[in-house]
Coordinates of C-alpha atoms in Angstrom, one line a residue:
X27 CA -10.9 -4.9 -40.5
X28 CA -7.9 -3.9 -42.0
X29 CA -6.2 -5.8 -44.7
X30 CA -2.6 -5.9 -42.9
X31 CA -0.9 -4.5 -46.1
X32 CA -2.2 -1.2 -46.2
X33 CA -1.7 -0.7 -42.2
X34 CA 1.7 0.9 -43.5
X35 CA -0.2 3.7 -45.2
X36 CA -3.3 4.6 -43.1
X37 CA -2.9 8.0 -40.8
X38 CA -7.1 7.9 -39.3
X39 CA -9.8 6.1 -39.7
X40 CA -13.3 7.7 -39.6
X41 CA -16.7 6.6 -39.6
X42 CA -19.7 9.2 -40.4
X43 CA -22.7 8.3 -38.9
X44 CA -25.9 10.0 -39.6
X45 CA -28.0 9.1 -36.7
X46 CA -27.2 9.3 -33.0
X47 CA -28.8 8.7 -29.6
X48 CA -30.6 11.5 -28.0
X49 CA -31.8 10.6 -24.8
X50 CA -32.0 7.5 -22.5
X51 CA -34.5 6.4 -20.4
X52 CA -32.8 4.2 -17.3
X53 CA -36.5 3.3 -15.9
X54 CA -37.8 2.2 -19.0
X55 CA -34.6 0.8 -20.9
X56 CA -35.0 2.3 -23.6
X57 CA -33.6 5.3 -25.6
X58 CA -34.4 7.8 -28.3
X59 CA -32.6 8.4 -31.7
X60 CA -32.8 11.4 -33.5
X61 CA -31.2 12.0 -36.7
X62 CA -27.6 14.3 -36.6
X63 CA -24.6 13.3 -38.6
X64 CA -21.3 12.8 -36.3
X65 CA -17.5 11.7 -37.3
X66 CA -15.6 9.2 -35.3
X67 CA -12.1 9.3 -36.2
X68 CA -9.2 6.9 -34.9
X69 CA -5.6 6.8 -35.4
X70 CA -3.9 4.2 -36.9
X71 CA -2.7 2.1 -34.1
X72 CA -0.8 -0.2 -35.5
X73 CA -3.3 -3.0 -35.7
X74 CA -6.3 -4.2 -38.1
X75 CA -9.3 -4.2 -36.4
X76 CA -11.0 -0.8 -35.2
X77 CA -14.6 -0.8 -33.7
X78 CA -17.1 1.4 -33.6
X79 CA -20.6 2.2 -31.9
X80 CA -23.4 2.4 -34.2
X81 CA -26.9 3.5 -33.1
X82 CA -29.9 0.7 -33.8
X83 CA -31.2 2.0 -37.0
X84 CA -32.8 1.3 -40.2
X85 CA -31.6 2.1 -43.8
X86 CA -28.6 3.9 -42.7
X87 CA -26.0 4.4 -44.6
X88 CA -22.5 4.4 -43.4
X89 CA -19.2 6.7 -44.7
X90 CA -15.8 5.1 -44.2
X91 CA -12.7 7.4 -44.7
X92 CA -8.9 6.6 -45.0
X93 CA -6.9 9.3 -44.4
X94 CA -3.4 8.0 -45.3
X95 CA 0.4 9.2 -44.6
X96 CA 0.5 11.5 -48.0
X97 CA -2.5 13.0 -47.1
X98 CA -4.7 11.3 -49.8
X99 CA -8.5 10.5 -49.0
X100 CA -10.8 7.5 -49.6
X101 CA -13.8 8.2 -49.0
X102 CA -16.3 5.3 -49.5
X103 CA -19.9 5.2 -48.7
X104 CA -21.8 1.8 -47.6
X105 CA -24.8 0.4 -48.7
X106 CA -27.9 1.4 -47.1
X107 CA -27.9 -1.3 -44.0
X108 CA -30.1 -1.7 -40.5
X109 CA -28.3 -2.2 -37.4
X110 CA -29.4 -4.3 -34.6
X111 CA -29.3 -4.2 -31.0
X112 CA -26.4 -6.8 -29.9
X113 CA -25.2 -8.1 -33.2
X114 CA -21.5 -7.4 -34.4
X115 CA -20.7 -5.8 -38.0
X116 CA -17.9 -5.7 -39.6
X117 CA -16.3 -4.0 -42.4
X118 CA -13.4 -5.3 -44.3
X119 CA -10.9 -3.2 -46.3
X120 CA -9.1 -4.9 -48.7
X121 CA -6.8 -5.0 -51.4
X122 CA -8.3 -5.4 -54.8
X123 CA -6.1 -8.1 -55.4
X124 CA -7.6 -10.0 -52.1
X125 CA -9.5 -13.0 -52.6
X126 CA -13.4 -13.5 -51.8
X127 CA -14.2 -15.5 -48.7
X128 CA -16.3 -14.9 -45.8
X129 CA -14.7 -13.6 -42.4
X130 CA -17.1 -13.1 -39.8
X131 CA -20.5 -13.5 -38.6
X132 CA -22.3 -11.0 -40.7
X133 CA -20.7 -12.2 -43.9
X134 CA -21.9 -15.9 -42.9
X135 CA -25.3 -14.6 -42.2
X136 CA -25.7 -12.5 -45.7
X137 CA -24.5 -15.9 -47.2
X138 CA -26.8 -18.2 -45.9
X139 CA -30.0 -15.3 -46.7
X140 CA -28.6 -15.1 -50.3
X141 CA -27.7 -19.1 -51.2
X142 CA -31.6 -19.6 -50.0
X143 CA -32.6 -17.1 -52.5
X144 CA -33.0 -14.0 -49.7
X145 CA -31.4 -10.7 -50.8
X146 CA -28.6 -8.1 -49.1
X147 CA -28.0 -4.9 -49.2
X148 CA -24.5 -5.0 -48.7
X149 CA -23.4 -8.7 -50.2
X150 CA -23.3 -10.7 -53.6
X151 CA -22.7 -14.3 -53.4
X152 CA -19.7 -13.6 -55.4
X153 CA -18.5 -11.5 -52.4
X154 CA -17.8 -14.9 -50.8
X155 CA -16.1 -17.5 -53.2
X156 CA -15.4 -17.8 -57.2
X157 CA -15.8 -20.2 -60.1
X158 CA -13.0 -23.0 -60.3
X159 CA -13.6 -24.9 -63.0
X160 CA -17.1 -24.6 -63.6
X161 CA -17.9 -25.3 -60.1
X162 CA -18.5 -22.4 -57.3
X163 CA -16.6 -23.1 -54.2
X164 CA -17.1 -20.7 -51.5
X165 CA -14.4 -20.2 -49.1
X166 CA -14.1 -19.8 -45.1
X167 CA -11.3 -17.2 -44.3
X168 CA -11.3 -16.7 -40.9
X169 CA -12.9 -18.9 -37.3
X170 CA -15.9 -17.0 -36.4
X171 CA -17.7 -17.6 -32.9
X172 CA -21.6 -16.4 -33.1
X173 CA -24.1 -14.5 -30.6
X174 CA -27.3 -15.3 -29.8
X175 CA -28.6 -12.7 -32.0
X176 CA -26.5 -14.1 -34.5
X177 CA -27.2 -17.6 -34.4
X178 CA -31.3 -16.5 -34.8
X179 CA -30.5 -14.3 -38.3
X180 CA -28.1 -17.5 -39.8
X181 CA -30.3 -19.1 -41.9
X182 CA -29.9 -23.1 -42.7
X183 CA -28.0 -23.0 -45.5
X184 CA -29.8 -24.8 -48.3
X185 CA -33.2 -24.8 -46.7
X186 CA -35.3 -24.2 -49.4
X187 CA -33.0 -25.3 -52.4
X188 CA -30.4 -28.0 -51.8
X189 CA -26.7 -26.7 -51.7
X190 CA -24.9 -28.0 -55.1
X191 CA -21.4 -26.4 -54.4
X192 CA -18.3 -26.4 -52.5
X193 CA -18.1 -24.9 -49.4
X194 CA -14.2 -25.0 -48.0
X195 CA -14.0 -24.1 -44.5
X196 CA -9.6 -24.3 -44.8
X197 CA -9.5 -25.5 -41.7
X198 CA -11.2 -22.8 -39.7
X199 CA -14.0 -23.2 -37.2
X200 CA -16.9 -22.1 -36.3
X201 CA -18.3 -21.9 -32.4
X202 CA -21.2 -21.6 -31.1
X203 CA -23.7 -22.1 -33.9
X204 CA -27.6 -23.2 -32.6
X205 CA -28.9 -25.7 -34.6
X206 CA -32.2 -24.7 -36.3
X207 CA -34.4 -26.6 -37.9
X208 CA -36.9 -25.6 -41.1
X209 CA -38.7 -28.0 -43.9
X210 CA -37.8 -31.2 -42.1
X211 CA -33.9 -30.6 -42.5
X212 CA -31.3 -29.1 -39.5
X213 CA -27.8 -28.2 -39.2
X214 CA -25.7 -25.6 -40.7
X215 CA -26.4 -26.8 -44.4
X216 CA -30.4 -28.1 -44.2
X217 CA -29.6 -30.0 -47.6
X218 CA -26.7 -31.1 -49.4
X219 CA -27.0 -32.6 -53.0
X220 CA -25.3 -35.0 -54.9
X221 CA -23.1 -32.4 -56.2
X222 CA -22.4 -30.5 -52.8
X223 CA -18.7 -30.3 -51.0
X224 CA -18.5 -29.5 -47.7
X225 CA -14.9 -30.1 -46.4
X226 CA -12.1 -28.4 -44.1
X227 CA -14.7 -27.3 -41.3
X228 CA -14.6 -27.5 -37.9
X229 CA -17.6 -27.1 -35.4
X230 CA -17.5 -26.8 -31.4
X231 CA -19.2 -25.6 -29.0
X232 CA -22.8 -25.9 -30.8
X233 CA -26.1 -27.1 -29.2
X234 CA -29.6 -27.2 -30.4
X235 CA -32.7 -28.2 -28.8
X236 CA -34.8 -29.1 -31.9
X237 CA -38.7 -29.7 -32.3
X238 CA -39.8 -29.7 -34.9
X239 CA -43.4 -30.1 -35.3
X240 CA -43.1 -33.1 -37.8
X241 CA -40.9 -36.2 -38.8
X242 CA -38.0 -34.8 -40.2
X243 CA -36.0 -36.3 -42.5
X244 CA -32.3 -35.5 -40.7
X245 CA -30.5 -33.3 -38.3
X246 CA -27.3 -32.9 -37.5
X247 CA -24.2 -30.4 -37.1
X248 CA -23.1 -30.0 -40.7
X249 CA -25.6 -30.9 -42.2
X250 CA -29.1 -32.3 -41.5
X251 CA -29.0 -34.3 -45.2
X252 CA -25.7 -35.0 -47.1
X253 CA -26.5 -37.5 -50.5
X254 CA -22.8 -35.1 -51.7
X255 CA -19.8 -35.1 -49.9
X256 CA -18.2 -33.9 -46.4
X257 CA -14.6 -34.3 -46.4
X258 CA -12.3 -33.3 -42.9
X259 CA -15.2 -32.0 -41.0
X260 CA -14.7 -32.4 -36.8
X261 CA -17.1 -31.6 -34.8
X262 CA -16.5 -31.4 -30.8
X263 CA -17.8 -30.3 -27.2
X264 CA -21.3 -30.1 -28.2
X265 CA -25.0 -31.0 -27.7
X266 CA -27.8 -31.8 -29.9
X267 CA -31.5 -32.8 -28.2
X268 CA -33.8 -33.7 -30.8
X269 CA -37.5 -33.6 -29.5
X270 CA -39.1 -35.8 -32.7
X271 CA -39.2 -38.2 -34.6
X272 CA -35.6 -37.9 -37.2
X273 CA -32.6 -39.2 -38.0
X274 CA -29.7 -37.4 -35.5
X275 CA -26.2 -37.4 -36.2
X276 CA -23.4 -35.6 -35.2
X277 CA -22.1 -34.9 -38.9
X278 CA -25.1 -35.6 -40.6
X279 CA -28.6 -36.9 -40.0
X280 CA -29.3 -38.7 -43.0
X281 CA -26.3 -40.0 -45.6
X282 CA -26.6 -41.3 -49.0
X283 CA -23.5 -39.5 -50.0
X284 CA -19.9 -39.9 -48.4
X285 CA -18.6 -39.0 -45.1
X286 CA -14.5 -39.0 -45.1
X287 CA -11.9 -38.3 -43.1
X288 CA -13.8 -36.3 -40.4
X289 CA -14.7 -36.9 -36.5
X290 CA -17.0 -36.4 -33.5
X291 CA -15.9 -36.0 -29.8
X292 CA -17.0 -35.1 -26.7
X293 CA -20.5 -34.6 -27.9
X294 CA -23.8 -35.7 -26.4
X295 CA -26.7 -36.6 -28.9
X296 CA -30.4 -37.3 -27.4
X297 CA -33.4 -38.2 -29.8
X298 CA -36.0 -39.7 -29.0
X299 CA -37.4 -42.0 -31.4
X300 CA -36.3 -42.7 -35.1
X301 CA -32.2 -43.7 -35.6
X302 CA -29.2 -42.1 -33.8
X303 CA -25.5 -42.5 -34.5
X304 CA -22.9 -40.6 -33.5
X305 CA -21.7 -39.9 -37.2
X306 CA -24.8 -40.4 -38.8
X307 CA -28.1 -40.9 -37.9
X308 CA -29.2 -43.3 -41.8
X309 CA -26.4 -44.4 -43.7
X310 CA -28.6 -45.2 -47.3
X311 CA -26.0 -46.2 -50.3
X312 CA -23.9 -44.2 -48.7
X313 CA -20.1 -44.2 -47.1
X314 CA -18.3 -43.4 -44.2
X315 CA -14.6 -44.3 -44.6
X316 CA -11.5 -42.7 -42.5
X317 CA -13.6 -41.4 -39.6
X318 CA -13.9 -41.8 -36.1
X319 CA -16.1 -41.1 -32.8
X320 CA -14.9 -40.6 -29.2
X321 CA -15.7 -39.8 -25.7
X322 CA -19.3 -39.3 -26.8
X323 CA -22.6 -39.5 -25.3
X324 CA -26.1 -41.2 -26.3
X325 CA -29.0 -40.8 -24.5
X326 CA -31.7 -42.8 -27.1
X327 CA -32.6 -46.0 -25.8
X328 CA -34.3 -47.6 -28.9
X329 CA -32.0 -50.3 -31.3
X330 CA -30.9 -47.9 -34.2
X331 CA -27.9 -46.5 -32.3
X332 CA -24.6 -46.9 -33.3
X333 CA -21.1 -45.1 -32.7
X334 CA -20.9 -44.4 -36.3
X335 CA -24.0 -45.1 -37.7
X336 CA -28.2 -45.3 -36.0
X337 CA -29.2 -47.4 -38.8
X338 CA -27.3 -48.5 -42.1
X339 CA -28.8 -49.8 -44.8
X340 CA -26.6 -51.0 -48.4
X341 CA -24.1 -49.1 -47.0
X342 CA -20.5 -48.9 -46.4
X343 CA -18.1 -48.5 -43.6
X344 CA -14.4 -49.3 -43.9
X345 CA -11.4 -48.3 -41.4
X346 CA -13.4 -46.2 -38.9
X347 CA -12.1 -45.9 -35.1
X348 CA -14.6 -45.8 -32.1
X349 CA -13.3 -45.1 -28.9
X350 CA -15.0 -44.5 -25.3
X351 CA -18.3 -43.7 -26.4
X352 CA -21.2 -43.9 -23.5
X353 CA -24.7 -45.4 -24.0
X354 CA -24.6 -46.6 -27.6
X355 CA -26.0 -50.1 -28.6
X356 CA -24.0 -51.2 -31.1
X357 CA -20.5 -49.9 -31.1
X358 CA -20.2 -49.5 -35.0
X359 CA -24.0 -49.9 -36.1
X360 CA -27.1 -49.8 -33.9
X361 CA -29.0 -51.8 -37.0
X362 CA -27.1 -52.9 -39.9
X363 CA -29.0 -54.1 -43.1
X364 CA -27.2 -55.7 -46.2
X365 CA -24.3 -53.1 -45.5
X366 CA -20.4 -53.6 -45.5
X367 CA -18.4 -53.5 -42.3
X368 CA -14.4 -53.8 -42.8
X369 CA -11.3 -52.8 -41.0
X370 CA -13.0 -51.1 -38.1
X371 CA -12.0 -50.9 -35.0
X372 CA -13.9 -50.8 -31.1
X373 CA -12.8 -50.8 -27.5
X374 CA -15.8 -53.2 -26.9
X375 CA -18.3 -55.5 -28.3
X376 CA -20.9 -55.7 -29.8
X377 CA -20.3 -54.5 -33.4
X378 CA -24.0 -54.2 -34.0
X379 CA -26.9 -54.2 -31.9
X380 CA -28.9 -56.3 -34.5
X381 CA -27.3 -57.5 -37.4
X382 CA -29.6 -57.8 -41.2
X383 CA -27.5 -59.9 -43.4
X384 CA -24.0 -57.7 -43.1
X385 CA -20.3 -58.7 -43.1
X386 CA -18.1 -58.9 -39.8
X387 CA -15.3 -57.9 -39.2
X388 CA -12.5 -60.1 -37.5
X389 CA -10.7 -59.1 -34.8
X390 CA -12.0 -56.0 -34.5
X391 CA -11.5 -55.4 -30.5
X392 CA -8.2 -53.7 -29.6
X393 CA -6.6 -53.5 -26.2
X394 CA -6.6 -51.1 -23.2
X395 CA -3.2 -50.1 -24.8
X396 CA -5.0 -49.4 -27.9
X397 CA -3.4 -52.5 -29.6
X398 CA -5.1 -55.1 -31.6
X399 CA -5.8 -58.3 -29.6
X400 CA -5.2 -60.6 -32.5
X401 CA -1.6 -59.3 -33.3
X402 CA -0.4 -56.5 -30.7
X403 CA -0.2 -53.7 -33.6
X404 CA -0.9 -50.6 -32.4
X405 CA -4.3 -49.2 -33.6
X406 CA -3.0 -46.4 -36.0
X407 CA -1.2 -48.9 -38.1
X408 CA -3.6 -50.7 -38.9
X409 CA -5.5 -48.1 -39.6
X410 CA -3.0 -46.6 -42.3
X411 CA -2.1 -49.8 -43.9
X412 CA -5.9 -50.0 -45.0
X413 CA -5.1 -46.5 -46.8
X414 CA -1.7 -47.7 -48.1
X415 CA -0.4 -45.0 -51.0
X416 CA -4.3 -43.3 -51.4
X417 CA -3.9 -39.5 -50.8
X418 CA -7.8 -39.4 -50.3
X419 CA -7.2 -40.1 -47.4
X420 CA -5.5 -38.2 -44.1
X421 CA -3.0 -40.9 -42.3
X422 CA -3.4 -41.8 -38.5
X423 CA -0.4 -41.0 -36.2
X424 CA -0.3 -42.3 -32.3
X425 CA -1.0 -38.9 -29.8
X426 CA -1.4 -38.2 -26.2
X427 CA -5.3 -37.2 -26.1
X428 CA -6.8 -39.4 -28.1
X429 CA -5.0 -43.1 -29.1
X430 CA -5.2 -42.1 -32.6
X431 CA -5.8 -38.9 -34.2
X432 CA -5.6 -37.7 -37.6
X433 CA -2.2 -35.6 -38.9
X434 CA -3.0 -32.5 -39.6
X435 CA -3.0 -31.1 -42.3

């Protein structure tokens, strides 16, 4: 990849590789590598992405070349890497100037290996995002969709030591991610502390069957434990099957942090046992403010599932939006326990499924036209007057696929 700038400058682009394929066997399919250096060499066509075929291998080190208009070289030499039969790589030329980030799979593969403490040839964290601050936030540049083979190198991020930092997704997405599930966590981020951002990211298109040998302590897209805080995260057109005993949520499994202005839709969730909600499986001292769940799909039959929350206990839910949601038990909470339920809003009753000492909202059924049946105002109003003047929060506008969606940002 190409950093558009330089496009102007750039006459070829060649790749030495010192390894190639010698023979292939059809009956057997496999083939034989021997080792032979040979240049591949491309003009500059105009755009900034230029592939290659590379040769499974191990250790092998890569040469790029520029060969630019004024007939200058660069010449630069990659770190010793090993290729893999159907996994994208990708090399990005940039300016110096350029800030860190990741852009595509392999870069969100090094970065999960080295936040859990792994190692790569190729990558420093610092490759991926910079001190603001006194805080590390790490960026996500561009959407990536994953393979198969990709999916099974991405680590949980934060398996083994709890993420503490900012990750910023900017608004980009990432698509077909398989949930995986190691030391009782699962979800993109296994663990996030009380320190730990995770905002701006979008995720669609994932699906996990998880077992997990054990009772887990939370699974769910972003993040299988969030006591920090996920801000804007959407997660849509998935499915998540967990096989044991957990809490299973669509954003998180188990919250004693915040969740804010963020979403699930068109996502089917199927546990078991333990506590479901379409949001977030436990809600502990925690809150989930600004959000909302539609057109979604539970397939647990037990009390603890909820449209926003399985099970909540001490905590808070305020000016939340449930919409269309198939199979749940209690449209805001499946089991609420000395928690706070205000300004939220349901297409149906009940509220909860069983109710431990919480407050009730009033008037919390709107219409089929998606206006409140106390006082006719349209959904989305109500919903920004309860944020008022707080830039916290993102404001609600009326739309044509969904009653009321977020503006974007």
């Amino acid at each position: 990849n190409l950093d558009e700038t330089l496009l102007e400058s750039i006459k070829d682009i060649q790749l030495t590789i010192p390894v190639k394929v010698n023979h292939i066997f059809p009956q057997e399919g496999t083939f034989s590598i021997i080792e032979e250096t040979h240049i591949i060499t491309q003009e500059n066509h105009g755009e900034s992405h230029y592939s290659f075929i590379i040769p499974p291998a191990e250790a092998c080190v890569l040469t790029l070349t520029l060969i630019m208009k004024d007939n200058t070289i660069h010449e630069h030499e990659l770190n010793p890497h090993t290729f893999q039969s159907g996994v994208q790589y990708e090399c990005n030329v940039l300016k110096a100037e350029q800030r860190p980030g990741i852009r595509n799979a392999e870069q969100l593969i090094a970065f999960s290996q080295l936040i859990n403490g792994g190692s790569s040839d190729k990558w420093e964290l610092s490759d991926f995002g910079e001190e603001i601050d006194g805080e590390m936030v790490y960026r996500l540049l561009a959407d990536i969709t994953l393979t198969e083979a990709e999916c099974i190198l991405l680590e949980p991020i934060g398996k083994n030591t709890s993420f503490s930092n900012t990750f910023d997704g900017e608004g980009h997405t990432i698509s077909n991610l398989k949930i995986k599930a190691q030391n009782g966590c699962g979800g993109l981020f296994s663990i996030v502390s009380s320190t730990g951002i995770i905002q701006n990211l979008n995720i669609t298109n994932a699906s996990g069957p998880i077992k997990i040998g054990a009772y887990s302590s939370g699974i769910g897209f972003i993040a299988g434990q969030c006591m920090g805080n996920i801000f804007n995260c959407h997660v849509s057109n998935s499915m998540l099957s967990n096989k044991e005993s957990s809490y299973t949520g669509g954003i998180a499994g188990y919250t004693s942090g915040k969740i804010i202005n963020s979403s699930v839709k068109n996502v089917t969730l199927e546990s078991t046992t333990g506590s479901l909600g379409i949001l977030t499986g436990y809600l502990y001292n925690g809150k989930i403010t600004n959000s909302y769940s539609s057109n979604n799909t539970s397939t647990q039959s037990i009390n603890h599932n909820g449209g926003i929350c399985g099970y909540a206990k001490n905590g808070t839910i305020a000016n939340c939006y449930i919409h269309s949601n198939i199979n749940v038990k209690g449209q805001i909470v499946g089991t609420g326990e000395n928690s706070t339920i205000t300004y939220c809003y349901c297409d149906q009753a009940p509220l909860y499924n069983e109710n431990k000492n919480c407050t009730t909202p009033k008037n919390y059924i709107y219409k089929t036209d998606f206006t409140a049946t106390s006082n006719n105002i349209p959904i989305h109003e109500l919903l920004n007057q309860w944020i008022g003047n707080d830039t916290t929060y993102l404001q609600w506008k009326a739309g044509t696929t969904l009653p009321a969606i977020f503006i974007t940002q």
